[in-house]
Short mmCIF file of C-alpha atoms in Angstrom, two decimals:
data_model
loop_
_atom_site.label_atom_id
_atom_site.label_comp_id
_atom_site.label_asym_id
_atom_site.label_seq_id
_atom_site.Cartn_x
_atom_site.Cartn_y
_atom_site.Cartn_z
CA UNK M 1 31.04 -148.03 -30.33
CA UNK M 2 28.64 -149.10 -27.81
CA UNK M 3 28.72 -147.73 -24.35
CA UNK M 4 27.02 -149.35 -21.61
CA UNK M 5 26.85 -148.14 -17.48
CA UNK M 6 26.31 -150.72 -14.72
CA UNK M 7 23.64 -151.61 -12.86
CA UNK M 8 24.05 -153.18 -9.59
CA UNK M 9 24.09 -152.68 -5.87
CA UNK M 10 26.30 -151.31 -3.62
CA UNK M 11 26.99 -147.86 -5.01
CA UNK M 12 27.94 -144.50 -3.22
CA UNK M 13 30.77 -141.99 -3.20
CA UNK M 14 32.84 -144.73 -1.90
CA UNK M 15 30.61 -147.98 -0.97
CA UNK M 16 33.10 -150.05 0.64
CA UNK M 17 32.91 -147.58 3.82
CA UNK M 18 29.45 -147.54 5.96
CA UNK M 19 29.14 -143.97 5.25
CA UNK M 20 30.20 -143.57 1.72
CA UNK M 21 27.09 -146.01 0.85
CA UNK M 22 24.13 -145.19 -0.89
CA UNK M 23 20.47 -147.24 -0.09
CA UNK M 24 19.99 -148.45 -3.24
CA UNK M 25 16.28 -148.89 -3.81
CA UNK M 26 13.72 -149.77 -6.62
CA UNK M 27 12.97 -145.72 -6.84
CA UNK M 28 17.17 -145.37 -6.72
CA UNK M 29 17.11 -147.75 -9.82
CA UNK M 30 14.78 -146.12 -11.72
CA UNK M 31 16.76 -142.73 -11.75
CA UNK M 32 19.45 -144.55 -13.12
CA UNK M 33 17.57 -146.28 -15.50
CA UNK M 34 15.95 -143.47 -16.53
CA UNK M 35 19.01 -141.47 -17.20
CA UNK M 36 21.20 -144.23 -18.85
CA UNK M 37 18.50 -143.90 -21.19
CA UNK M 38 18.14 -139.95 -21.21
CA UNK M 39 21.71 -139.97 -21.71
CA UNK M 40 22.58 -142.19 -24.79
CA UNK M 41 24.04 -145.13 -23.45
CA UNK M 42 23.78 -148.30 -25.38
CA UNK M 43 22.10 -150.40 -22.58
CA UNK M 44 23.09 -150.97 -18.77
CA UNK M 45 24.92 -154.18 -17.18
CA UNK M 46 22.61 -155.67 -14.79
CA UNK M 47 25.32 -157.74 -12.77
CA UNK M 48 25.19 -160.27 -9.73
CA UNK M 49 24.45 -158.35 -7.18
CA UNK M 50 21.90 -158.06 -3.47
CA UNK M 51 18.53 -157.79 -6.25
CA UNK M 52 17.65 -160.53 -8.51
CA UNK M 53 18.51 -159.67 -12.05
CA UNK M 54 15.50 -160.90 -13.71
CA UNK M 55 13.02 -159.04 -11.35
CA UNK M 56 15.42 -156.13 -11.43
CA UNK M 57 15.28 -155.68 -15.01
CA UNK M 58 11.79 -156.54 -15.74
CA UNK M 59 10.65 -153.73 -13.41
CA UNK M 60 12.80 -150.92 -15.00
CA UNK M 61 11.83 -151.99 -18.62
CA UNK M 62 8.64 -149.99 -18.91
CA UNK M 63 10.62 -146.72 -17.47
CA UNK M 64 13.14 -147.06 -20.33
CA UNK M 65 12.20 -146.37 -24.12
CA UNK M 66 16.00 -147.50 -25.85
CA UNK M 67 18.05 -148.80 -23.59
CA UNK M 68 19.51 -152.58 -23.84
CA UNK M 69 19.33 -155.35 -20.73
CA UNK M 70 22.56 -157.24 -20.39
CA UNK M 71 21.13 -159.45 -18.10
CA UNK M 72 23.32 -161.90 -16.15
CA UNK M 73 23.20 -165.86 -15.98
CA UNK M 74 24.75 -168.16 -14.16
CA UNK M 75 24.50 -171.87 -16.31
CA UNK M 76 23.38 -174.09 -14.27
CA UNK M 77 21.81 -172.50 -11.52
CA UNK M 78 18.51 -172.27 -13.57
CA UNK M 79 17.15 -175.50 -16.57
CA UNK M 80 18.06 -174.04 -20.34
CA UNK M 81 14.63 -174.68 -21.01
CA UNK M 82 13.20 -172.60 -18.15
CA UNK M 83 16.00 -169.79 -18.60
CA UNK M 84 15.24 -169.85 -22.70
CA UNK M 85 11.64 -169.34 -21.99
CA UNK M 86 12.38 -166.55 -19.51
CA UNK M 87 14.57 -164.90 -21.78
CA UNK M 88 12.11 -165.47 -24.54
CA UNK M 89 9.23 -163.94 -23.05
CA UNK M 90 11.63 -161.09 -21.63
CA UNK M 91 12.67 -160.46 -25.22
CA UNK M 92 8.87 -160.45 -26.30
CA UNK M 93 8.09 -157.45 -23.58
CA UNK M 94 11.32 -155.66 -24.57
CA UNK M 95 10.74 -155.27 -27.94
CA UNK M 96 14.54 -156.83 -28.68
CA UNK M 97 16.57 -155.12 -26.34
CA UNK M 98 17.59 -158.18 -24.69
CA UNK M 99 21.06 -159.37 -24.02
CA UNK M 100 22.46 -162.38 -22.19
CA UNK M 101 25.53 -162.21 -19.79
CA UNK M 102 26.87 -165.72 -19.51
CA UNK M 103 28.69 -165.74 -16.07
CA UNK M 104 30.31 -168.67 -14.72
CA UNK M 105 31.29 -167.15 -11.70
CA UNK M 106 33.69 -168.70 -8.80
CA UNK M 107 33.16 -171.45 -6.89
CA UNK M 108 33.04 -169.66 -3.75
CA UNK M 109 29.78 -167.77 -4.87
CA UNK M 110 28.04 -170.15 -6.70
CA UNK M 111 28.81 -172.46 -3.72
CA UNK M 112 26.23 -170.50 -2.06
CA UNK M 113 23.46 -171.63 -4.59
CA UNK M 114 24.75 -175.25 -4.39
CA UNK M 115 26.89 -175.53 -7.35
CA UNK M 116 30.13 -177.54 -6.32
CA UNK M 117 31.79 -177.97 -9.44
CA UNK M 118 35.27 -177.06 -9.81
CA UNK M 119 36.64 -175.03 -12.40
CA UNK M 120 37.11 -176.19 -15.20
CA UNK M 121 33.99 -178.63 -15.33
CA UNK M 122 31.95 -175.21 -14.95
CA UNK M 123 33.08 -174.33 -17.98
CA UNK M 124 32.49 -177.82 -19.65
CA UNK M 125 28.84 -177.50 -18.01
CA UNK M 126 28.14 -174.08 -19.79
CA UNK M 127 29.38 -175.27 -22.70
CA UNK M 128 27.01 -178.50 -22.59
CA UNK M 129 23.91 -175.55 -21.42
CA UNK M 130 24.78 -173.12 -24.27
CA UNK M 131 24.51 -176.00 -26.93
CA UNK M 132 20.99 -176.82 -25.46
CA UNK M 133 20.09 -173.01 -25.17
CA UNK M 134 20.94 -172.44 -29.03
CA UNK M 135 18.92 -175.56 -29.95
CA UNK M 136 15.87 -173.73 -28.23
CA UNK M 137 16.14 -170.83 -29.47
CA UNK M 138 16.58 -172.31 -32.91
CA UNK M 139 12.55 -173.57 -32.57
CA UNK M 140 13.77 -177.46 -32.58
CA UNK M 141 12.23 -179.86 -29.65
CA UNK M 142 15.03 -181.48 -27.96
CA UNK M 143 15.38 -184.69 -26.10
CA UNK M 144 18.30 -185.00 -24.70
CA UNK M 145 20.74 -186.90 -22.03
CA UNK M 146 23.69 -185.48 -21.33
CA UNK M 147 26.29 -184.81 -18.11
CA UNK M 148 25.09 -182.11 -16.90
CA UNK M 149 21.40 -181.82 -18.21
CA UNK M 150 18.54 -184.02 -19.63
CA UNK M 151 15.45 -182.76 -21.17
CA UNK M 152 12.75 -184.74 -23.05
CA UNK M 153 10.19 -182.88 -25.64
CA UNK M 154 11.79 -179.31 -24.81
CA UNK M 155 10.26 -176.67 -26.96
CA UNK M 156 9.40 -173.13 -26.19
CA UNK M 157 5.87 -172.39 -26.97
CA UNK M 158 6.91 -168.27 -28.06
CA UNK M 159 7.67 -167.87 -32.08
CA UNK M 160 11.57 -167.69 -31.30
CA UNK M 161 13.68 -167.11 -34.30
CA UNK M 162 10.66 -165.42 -36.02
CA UNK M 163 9.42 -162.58 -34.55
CA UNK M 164 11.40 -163.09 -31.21
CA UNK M 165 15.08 -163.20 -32.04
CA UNK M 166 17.66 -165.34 -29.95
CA UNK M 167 19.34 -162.42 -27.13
CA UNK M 168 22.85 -162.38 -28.58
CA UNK M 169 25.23 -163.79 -25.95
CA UNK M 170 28.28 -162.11 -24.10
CA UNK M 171 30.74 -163.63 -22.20
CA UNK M 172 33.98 -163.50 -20.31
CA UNK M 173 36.85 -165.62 -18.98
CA UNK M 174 40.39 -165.64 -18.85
CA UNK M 175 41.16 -169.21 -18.70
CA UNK M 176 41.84 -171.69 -21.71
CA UNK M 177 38.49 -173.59 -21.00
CA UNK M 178 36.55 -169.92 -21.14
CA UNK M 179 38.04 -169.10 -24.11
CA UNK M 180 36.56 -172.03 -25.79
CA UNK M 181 33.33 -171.84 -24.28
CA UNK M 182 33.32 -168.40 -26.20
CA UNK M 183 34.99 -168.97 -29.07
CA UNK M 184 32.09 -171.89 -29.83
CA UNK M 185 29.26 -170.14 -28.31
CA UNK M 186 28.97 -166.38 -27.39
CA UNK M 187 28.76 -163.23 -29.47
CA UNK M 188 30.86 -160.75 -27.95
CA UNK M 189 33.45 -161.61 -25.15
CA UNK M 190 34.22 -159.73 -22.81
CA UNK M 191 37.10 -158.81 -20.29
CA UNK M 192 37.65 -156.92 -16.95
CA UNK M 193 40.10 -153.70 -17.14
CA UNK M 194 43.05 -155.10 -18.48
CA UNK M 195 45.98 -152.76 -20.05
CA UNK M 196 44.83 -152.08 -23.90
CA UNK M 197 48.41 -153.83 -24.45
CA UNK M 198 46.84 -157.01 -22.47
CA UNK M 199 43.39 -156.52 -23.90
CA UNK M 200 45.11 -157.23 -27.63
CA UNK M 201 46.89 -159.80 -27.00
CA UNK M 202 43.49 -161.38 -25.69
CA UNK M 203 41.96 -160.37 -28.49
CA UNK M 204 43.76 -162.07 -30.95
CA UNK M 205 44.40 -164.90 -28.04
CA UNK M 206 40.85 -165.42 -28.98
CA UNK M 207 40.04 -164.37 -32.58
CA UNK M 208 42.49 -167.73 -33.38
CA UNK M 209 40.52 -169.61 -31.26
CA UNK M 210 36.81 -168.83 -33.05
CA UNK M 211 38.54 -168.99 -36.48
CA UNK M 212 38.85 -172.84 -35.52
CA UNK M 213 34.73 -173.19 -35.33
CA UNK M 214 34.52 -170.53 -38.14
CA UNK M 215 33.54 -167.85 -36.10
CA UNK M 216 34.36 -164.07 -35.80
CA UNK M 217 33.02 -162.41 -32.30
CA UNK M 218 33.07 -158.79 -31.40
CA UNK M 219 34.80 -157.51 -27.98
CA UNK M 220 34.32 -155.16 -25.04
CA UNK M 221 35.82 -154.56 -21.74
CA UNK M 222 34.99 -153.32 -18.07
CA UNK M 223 36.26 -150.54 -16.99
CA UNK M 224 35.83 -147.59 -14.24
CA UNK M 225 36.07 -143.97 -14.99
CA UNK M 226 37.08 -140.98 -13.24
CA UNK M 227 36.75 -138.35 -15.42
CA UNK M 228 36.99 -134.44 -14.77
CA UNK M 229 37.27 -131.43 -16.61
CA UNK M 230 41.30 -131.68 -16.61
CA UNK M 231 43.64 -134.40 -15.73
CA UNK M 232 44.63 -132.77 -12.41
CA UNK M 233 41.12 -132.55 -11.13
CA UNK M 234 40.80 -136.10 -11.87
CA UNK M 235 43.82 -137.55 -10.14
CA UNK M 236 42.41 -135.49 -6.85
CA UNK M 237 39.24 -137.12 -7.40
CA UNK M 238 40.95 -140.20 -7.54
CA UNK M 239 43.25 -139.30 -4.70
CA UNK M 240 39.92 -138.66 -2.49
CA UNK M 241 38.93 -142.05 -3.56
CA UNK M 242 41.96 -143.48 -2.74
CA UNK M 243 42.52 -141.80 0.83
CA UNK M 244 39.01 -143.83 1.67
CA UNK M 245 40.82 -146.67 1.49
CA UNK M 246 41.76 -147.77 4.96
CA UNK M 247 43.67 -151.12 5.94
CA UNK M 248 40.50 -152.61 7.32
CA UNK M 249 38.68 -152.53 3.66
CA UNK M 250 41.52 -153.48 1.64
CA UNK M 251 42.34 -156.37 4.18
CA UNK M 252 38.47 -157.29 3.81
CA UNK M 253 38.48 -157.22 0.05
CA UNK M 254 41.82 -158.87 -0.54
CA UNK M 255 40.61 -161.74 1.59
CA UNK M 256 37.22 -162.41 -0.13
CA UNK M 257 39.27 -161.98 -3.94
CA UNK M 258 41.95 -164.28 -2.77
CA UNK M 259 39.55 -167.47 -1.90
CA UNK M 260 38.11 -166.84 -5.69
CA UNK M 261 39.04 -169.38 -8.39
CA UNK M 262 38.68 -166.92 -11.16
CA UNK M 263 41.56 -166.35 -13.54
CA UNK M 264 40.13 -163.02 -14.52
CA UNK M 265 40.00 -161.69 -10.70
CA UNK M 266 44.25 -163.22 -10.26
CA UNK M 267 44.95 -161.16 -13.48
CA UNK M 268 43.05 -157.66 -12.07
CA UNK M 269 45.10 -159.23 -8.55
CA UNK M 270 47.97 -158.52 -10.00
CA UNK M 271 47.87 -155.41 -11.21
CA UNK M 272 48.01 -154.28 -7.31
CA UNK M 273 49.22 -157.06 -5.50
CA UNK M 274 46.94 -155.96 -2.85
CA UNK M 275 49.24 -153.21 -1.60
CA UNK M 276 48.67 -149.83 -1.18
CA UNK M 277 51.83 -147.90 -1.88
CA UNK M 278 52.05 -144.20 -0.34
CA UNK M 279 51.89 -142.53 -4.15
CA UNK M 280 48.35 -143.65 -6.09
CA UNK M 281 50.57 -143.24 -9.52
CA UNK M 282 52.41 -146.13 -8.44
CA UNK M 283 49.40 -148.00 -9.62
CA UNK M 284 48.82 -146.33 -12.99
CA UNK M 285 49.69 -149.63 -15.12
CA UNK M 286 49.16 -147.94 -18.51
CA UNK M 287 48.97 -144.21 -19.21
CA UNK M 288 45.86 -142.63 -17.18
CA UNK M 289 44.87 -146.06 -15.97
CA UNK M 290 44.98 -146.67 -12.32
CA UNK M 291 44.44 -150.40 -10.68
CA UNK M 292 43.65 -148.51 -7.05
CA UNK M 293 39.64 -149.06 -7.14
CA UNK M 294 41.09 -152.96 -7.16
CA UNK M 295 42.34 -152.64 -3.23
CA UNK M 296 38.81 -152.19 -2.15
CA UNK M 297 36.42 -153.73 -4.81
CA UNK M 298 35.91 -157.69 -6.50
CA UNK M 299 36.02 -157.87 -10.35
CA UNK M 300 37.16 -154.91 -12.32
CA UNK M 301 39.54 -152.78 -10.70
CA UNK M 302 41.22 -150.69 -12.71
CA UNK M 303 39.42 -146.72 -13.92
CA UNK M 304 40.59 -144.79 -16.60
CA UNK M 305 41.49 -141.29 -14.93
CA UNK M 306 41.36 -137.73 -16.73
CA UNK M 307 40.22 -135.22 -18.54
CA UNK M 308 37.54 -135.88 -21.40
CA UNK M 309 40.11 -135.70 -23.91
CA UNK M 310 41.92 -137.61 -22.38
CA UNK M 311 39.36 -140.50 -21.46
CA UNK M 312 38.93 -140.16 -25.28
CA UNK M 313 42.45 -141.29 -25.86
CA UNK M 314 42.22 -143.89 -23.46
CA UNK M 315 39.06 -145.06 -25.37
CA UNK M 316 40.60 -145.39 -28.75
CA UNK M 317 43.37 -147.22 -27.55
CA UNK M 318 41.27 -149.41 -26.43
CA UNK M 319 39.57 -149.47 -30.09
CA UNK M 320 42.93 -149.87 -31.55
CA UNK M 321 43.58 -152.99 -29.49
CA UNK M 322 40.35 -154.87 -30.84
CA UNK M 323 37.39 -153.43 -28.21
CA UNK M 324 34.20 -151.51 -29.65
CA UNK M 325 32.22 -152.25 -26.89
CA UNK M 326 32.32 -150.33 -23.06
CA UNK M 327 31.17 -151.63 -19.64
CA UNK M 328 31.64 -148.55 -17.68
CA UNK M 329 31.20 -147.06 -14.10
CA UNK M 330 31.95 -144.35 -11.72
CA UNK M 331 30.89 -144.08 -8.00
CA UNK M 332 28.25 -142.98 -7.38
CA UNK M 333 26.91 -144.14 -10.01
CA UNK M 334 24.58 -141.82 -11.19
CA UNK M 335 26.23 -138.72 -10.65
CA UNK M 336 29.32 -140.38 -12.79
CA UNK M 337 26.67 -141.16 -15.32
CA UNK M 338 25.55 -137.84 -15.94
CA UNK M 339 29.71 -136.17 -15.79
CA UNK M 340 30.86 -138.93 -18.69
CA UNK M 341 27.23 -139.20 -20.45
CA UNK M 342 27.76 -134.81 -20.97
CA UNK M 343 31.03 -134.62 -20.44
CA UNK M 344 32.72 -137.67 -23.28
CA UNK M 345 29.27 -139.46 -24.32
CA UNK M 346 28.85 -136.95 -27.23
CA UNK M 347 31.77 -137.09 -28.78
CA UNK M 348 31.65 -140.96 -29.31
CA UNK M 349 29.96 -142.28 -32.45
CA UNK M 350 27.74 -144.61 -30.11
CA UNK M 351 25.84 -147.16 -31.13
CA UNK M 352 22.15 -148.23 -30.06
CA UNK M 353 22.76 -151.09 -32.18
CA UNK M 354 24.85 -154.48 -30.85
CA UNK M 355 25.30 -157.20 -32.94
CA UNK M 356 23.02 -159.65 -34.00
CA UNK M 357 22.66 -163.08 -33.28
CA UNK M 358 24.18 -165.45 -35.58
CA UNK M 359 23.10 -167.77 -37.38
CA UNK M 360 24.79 -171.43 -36.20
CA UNK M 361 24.88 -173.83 -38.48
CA UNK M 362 25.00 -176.93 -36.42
CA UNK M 363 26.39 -179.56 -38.83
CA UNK M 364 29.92 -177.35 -39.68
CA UNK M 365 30.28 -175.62 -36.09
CA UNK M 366 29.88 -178.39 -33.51
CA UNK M 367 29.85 -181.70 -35.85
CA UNK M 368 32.18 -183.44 -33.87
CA UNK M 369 29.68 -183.10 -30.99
CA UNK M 370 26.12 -184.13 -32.88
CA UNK M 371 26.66 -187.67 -31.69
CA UNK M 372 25.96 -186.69 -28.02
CA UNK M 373 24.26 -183.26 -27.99
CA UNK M 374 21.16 -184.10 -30.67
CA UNK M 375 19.66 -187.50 -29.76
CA UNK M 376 16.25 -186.82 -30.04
#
C-alpha cells in the first residue's frame, strides 16, 4: 500500500472560516514535510494551490531524506520540452523520488492562466503533450508539428532513461476522454473519494480500457480522514467540523464548484447536493464515509470517519475494490498527520516503493498515431 498526505495551502482546524485558518508559510511547510517523512508516509501530494508547486517542492527536498514529490502539472500551461527538462533535473536532485500529477483541471481555473479550451479538447491536448513528454524522456530528438504543440530538434541534454528514470505518471478524470488519456498514457490513475462500490466499478471501467493499448495501471484515491480513538469520538470530531459550516461558506463553495466543468467535482456534487441536512449521518454514503467536508471544500469531499480499526476496514475495502494507493488528509493538516501516521500508519504494510515507469513500446501502443506524432 502506499500512503501519501497532502501538501497544499489553505489548512487549519477548519480553513474555510477566517479564524479556523492557519498562515501557511515556507517554515509551516517544512514541519509538514519533515514529519510526512518522520512518519512513514510514501510521499506527499503537492497540489494546485496559492505556492507554486515546483518552487514549493524543490525547497522542501533537502529537509526530507525518503519521501516522494507528486508534483502537479497542468499540460499546456508549460512546453513538454521545458516541463521534461524541469522534471528531469528535479529527478536528478531527488535522487528518484519524483512523481508527476497530470491535472487537466477546469476551465474556469486554467482560464486564469489563459487556457480557453473546452473540455474535451483539454483532454485531446494532454494526450497530444504526454506523447511528446514520453518521446523525451525516452532520449529521442523530436521534431514535430502537431495541434497543439510544435517542437524542432527537442532533446534533453540530462542522461534520461539511464541514470535519470522517466517520473512515473498519475492521473485522474472521470470523463470518457480522461479515461483514455490514462488508459494510453499514465501509470496510476487516480480518483477523488468516491464510494469503494463506485471506486470498482471505475476500476474495471478503466482496466478494459488500458487492456485495449495493452496496458495494466495501478490505482489510488483521495480521501479525508477523521480518525479518533473510537468511532464516537470521531463522529463529534466530525460533528465540530460540521457545525463550522455556516450558510455563507457552503453558499460560497457551492457557487465556485458549480461554474466547474469537471466530471469528477459533479460526481463528489452529488454525493451532497449541496445541502446541509440537520443530521451529519444523512451524508454518510457508504459505511463510516461522510460527503460533509464537500459543503465547504472543491475536489474531494468525502472523509472516512472512525476509530483506527475502523479506518482500517474502510481501507481494505477500498483494497478490495482495486485501490493500493492513498491520497489522504485531515485538517489541520499536521496535527491529522501525526493522529493517523501513530494512530493507523503502523499497521499498514506501506510501501516506500511506487511503481515504475514502463517501458512504451511505441510501434504496438500508439501505431495508429506514428503517422502524425513522429515526423522528425
Amino acid at each position: 500500500m502506499n500512503v501519501f498526505w497532502y501538501m497544499c495551502a489553505p489548512d487549519g482546524a477548519y480553513p474555510w472560516q477566517p479564524e479556523g485558518s492557519r498562515q501557511v508559510d515556507y517554515g509551516y511547510y517544512k514541519q509538514l514535510a519533515q514529519a510526512y517523512d518522520h512518519l512513514g508516509y510514501t510521499g506527499a501530494l503537492f497540489a494546485t494551490g496559492a505556492h507554486d508547486v515546483w518552487v514549493l517542492a524543490s525547497a522542501l527536498l533537502a529537509h526530507t531524506e525518503r519521501l516522494r514529490f507528486l508534483v502537479a502539472i497542468h499540460p499546456g500551461l508549460v512546453a513538454p520540452t521545458l516541463l521534461a527538462k524541469m522534471a528531469a533535473t528535479f529527478q536528478e536532485f531527488a535522487r528518484g523520488r519524483l512523481l508527476i500529477n497530470v491535472v487537466s483541471g477546469d476551465a474556469k481555473m486554467l482560464g486564469a492562466y489563459g487556457m480557453m479550451l473546452p473540455h474535451d479538447e483539454r483532454y485531446d491536448m494532454a494526450d497530444e503533450y504526454l506523447q511528446l513528454w514520453h518521446r523525451l524522456f525516452a532520449g529521442e530528438s523530436v521534431t514535430y508539428q502537431g495541434k497543439y504543440f510544435s517542437t524542432d530538434g527537442a532533446k534533453l541534454a540530462l542522461p534520461v532513461g539511464e541514470s535519470i528514470a522517466p517520473p512515473p505518471l498519475w492521473f485522474g478524470g472521470s470523463s470518457d476522454k480522461a479515461l483514455d488519456v490514462a488508459a494510453r498514457h499514465v501509470d496510476t490513475y487516480l480518483s477523488w473519494g468516491e464510494t469503494p462500490a463506485q471506486i470498482g466499478e471505475k476500476v474495471e471501467a478503466v482496466k478494459a480500457r488500458a487492456a485495449q493499448y495493452g496496458r495494466e495501471l495501478e490505482y489510488g484515491i483521495r480521501l479525508y480522514v477523521i480518525v479518533r480513538d473510537t468511532d464516537e469520538k470521531a463522529w463529534e470530531a466530525a460533528a465540530d467540523l460540521y457545525g463550522r459550516m455556516d450558510d455563507a461558506a457552503i453558499t460560497a463553495n457551492q457557487r465556485f464548484v458549480a461554474r466547474s466543468d469537471s466530471v469528477g467535482q459533479q460526481r463528489m456534487t452529488a454525493l451532497h447536493g449541496g445541502l446541509k441536512p440537520e443530521n451529519l449521518r444523512d451524508l454518510e454514503v457508504a459505511p463510516n464515509l461522510w460527503a460533509g467536508i464537500g459543503l465547504v471544500r472543491p475536489g474531494p469531499g468525502t472523509a472516512i470517519v472512525g476509530s483506527p480499526d475502523t479506518v482500517l476496514r474502510t481501507l481494505e475495502a477500498y483494497q478490495k475494490a482495486g485501490v493500493d494507493t492513498f491520497i489522504l488528509s485531515g485538517m489541520p493538516l499536521l496535527e491529522e498527520a501525526y493522529r493517523f501516521g501513530e494512530k493507523v500508519l503502523p499497521r499498514l504494510d506501506v510501501s516506500r516503493e511506487v511503481s515504475k515507469a514502463r517501458n512504451y513500446t511505441w510501434s504496438t501502443l500508439f501505431d495508429r498515431d506514428l503517422s502524425t506524432v513522429k515526423n522528425a
